[in-house]
mmCIF file of C-alpha atoms in Angstrom:
data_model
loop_
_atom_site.group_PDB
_atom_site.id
_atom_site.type_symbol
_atom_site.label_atom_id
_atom_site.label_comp_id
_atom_site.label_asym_id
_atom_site.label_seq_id
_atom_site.Cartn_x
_atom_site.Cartn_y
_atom_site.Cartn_z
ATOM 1 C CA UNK E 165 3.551 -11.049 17.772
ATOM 2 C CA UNK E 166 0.710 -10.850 20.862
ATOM 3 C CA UNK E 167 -0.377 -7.735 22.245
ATOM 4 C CA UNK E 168 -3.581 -6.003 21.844
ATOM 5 C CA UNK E 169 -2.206 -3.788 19.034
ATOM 6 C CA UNK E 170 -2.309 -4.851 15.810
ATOM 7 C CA UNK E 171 0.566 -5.712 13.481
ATOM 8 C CA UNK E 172 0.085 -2.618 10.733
ATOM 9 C CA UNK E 173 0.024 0.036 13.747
ATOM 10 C CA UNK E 174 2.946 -1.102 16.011
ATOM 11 C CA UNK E 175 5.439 1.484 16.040
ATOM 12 C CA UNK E 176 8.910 0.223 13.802
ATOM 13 C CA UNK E 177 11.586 3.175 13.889
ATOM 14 C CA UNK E 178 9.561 6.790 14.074
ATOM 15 C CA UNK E 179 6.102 5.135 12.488
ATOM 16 C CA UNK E 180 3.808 2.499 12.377
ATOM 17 C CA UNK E 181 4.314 -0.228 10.283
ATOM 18 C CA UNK E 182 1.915 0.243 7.891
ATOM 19 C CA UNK E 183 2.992 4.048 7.361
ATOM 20 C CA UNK E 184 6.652 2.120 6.834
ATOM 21 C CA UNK E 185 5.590 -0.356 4.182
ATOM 22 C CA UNK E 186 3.567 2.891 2.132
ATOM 23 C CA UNK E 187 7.034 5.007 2.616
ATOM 24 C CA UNK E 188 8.624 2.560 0.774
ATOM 25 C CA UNK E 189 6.535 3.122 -2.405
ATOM 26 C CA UNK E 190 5.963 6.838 -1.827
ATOM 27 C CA UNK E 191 9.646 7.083 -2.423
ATOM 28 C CA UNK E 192 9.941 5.091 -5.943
ATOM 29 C CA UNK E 193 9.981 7.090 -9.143
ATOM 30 C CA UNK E 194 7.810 4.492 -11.156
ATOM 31 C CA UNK E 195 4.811 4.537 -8.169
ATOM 32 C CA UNK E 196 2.361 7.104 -8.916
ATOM 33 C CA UNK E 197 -0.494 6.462 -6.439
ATOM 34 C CA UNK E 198 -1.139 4.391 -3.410
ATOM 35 C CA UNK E 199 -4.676 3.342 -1.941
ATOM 36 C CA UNK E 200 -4.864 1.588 0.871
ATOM 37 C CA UNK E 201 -7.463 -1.160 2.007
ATOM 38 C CA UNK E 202 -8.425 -1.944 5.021
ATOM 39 C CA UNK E 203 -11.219 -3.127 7.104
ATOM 40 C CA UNK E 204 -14.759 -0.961 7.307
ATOM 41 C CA UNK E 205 -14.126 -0.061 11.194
ATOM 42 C CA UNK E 206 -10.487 1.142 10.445
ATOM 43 C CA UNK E 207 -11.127 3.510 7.204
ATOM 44 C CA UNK E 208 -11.418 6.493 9.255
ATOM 45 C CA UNK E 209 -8.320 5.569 11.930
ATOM 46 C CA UNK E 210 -6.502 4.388 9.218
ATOM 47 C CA UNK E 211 -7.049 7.927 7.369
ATOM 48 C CA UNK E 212 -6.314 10.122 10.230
ATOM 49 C CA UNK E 213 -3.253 8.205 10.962
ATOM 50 C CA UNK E 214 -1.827 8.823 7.760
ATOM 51 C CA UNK E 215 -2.924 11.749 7.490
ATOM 52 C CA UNK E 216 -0.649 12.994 10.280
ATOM 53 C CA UNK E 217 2.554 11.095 7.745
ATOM 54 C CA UNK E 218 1.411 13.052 4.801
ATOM 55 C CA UNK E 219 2.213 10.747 2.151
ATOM 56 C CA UNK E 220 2.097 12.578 -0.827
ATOM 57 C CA UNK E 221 0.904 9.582 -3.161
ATOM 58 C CA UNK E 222 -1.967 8.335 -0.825
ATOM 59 C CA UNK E 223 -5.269 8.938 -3.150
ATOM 60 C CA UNK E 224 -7.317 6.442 -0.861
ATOM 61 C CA UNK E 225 -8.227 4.596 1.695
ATOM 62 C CA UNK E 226 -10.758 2.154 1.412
ATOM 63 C CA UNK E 227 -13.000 -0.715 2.963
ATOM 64 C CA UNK E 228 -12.269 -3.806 1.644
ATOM 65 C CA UNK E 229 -14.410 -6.860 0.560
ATOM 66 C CA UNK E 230 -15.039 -10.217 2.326
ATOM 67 C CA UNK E 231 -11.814 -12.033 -0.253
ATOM 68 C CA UNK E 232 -8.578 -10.621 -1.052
ATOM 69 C CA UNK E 233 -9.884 -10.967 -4.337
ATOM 70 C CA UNK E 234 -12.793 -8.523 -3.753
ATOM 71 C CA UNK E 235 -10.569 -6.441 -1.270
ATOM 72 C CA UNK E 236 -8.098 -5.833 -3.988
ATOM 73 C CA UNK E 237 -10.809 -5.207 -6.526
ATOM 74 C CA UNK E 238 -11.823 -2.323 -4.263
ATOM 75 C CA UNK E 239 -8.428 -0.687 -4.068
ATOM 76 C CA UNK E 240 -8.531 -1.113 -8.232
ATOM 77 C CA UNK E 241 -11.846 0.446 -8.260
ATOM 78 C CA UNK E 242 -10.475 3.604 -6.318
ATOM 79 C CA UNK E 243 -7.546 4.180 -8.247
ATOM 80 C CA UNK E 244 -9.650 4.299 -11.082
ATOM 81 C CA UNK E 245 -11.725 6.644 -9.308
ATOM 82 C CA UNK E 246 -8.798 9.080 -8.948
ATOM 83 C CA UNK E 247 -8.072 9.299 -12.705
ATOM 84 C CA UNK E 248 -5.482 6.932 -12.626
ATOM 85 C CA UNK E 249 -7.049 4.591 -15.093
ATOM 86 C CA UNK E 250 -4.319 4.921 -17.541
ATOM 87 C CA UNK E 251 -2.020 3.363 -15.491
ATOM 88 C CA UNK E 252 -1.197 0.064 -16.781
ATOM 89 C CA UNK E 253 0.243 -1.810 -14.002
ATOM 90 C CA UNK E 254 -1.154 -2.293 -10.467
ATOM 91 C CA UNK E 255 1.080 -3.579 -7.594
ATOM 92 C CA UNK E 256 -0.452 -5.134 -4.366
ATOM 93 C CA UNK E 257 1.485 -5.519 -1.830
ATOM 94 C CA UNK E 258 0.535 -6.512 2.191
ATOM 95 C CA UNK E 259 0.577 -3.529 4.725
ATOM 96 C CA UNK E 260 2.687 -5.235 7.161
ATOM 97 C CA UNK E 261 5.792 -5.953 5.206
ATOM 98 C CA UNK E 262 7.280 -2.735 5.448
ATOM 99 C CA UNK E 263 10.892 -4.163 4.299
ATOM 100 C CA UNK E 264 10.397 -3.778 0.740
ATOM 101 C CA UNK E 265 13.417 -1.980 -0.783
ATOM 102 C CA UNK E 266 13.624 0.215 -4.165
ATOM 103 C CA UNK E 267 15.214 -2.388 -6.102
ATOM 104 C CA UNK E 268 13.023 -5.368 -5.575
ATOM 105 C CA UNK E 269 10.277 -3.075 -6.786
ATOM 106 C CA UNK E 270 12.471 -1.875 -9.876
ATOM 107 C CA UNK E 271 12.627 -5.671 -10.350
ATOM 108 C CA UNK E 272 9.123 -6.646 -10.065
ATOM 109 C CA UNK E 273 7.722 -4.162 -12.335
ATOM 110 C CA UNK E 274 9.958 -4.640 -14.822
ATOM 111 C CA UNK E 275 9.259 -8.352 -14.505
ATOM 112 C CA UNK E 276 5.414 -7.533 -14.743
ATOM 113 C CA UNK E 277 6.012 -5.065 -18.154
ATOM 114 C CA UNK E 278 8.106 -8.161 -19.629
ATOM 115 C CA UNK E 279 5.472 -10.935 -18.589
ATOM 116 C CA UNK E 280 2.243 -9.308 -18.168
ATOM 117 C CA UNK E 281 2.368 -10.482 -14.095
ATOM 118 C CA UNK E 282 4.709 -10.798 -11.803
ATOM 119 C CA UNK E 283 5.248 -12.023 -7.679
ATOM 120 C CA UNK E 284 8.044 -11.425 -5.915
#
């Protein structure tokens, strides 16, 4: 894309990207909390910037790990940390794909409950 700023903060519509993509799940019934992960430096931008969108479902914001793997395992560990541990399914989904749409994410958690995982 070039430019100096960063995919997950250009502006798309009346927001940044990222605060696109998380609208997207704030607005599904079956999403109950979102955490967000993101590098060490950008956990406090990050959380003032959506701070200022006050999503509703946010619970965290989080540095990641060195892996996706141990990035994701930190977003896991902070939902947990909210009290969410009962939840039984876990969608992770990238920042900067803010076109995800209410029925693809009906889909793919319905596909998870039936097959115990699911990509879309």
């Amino acid at each position: 894309m070039g430019g100096d700023t960063r995919k997950q903060f250009r502006v798309l519509g009346d927001a940044p990207v990222l605060v696109q993509t998380l609208r997207a799940f704030e607005a599904h019934d079956n999403v109950d909390a979102l955490a967000v992960v993101v590098p060490p430096e950008e956990v406090e931008p990050v959380s003032a910037l959506l701070d200022v969108h006050a999503l509703t479902k946010l619970v965290a914001v989080v540095a990641g790990g060195a892996t996706r793997q141990a990035s994701v395992g930190q977003g896991l560990d902070a939902v947990v940390a909210h009290g969410t541990e009962e939840e039984d399914l876990v969608l992770v989904h990238d920042g900067v794909r803010p076109f995800i749409d209410g029925d693809a994410t009906t889909r793919v958690i319905a596909a998870a409950r039936s097959h115990g995982a699911a990509a879309l």
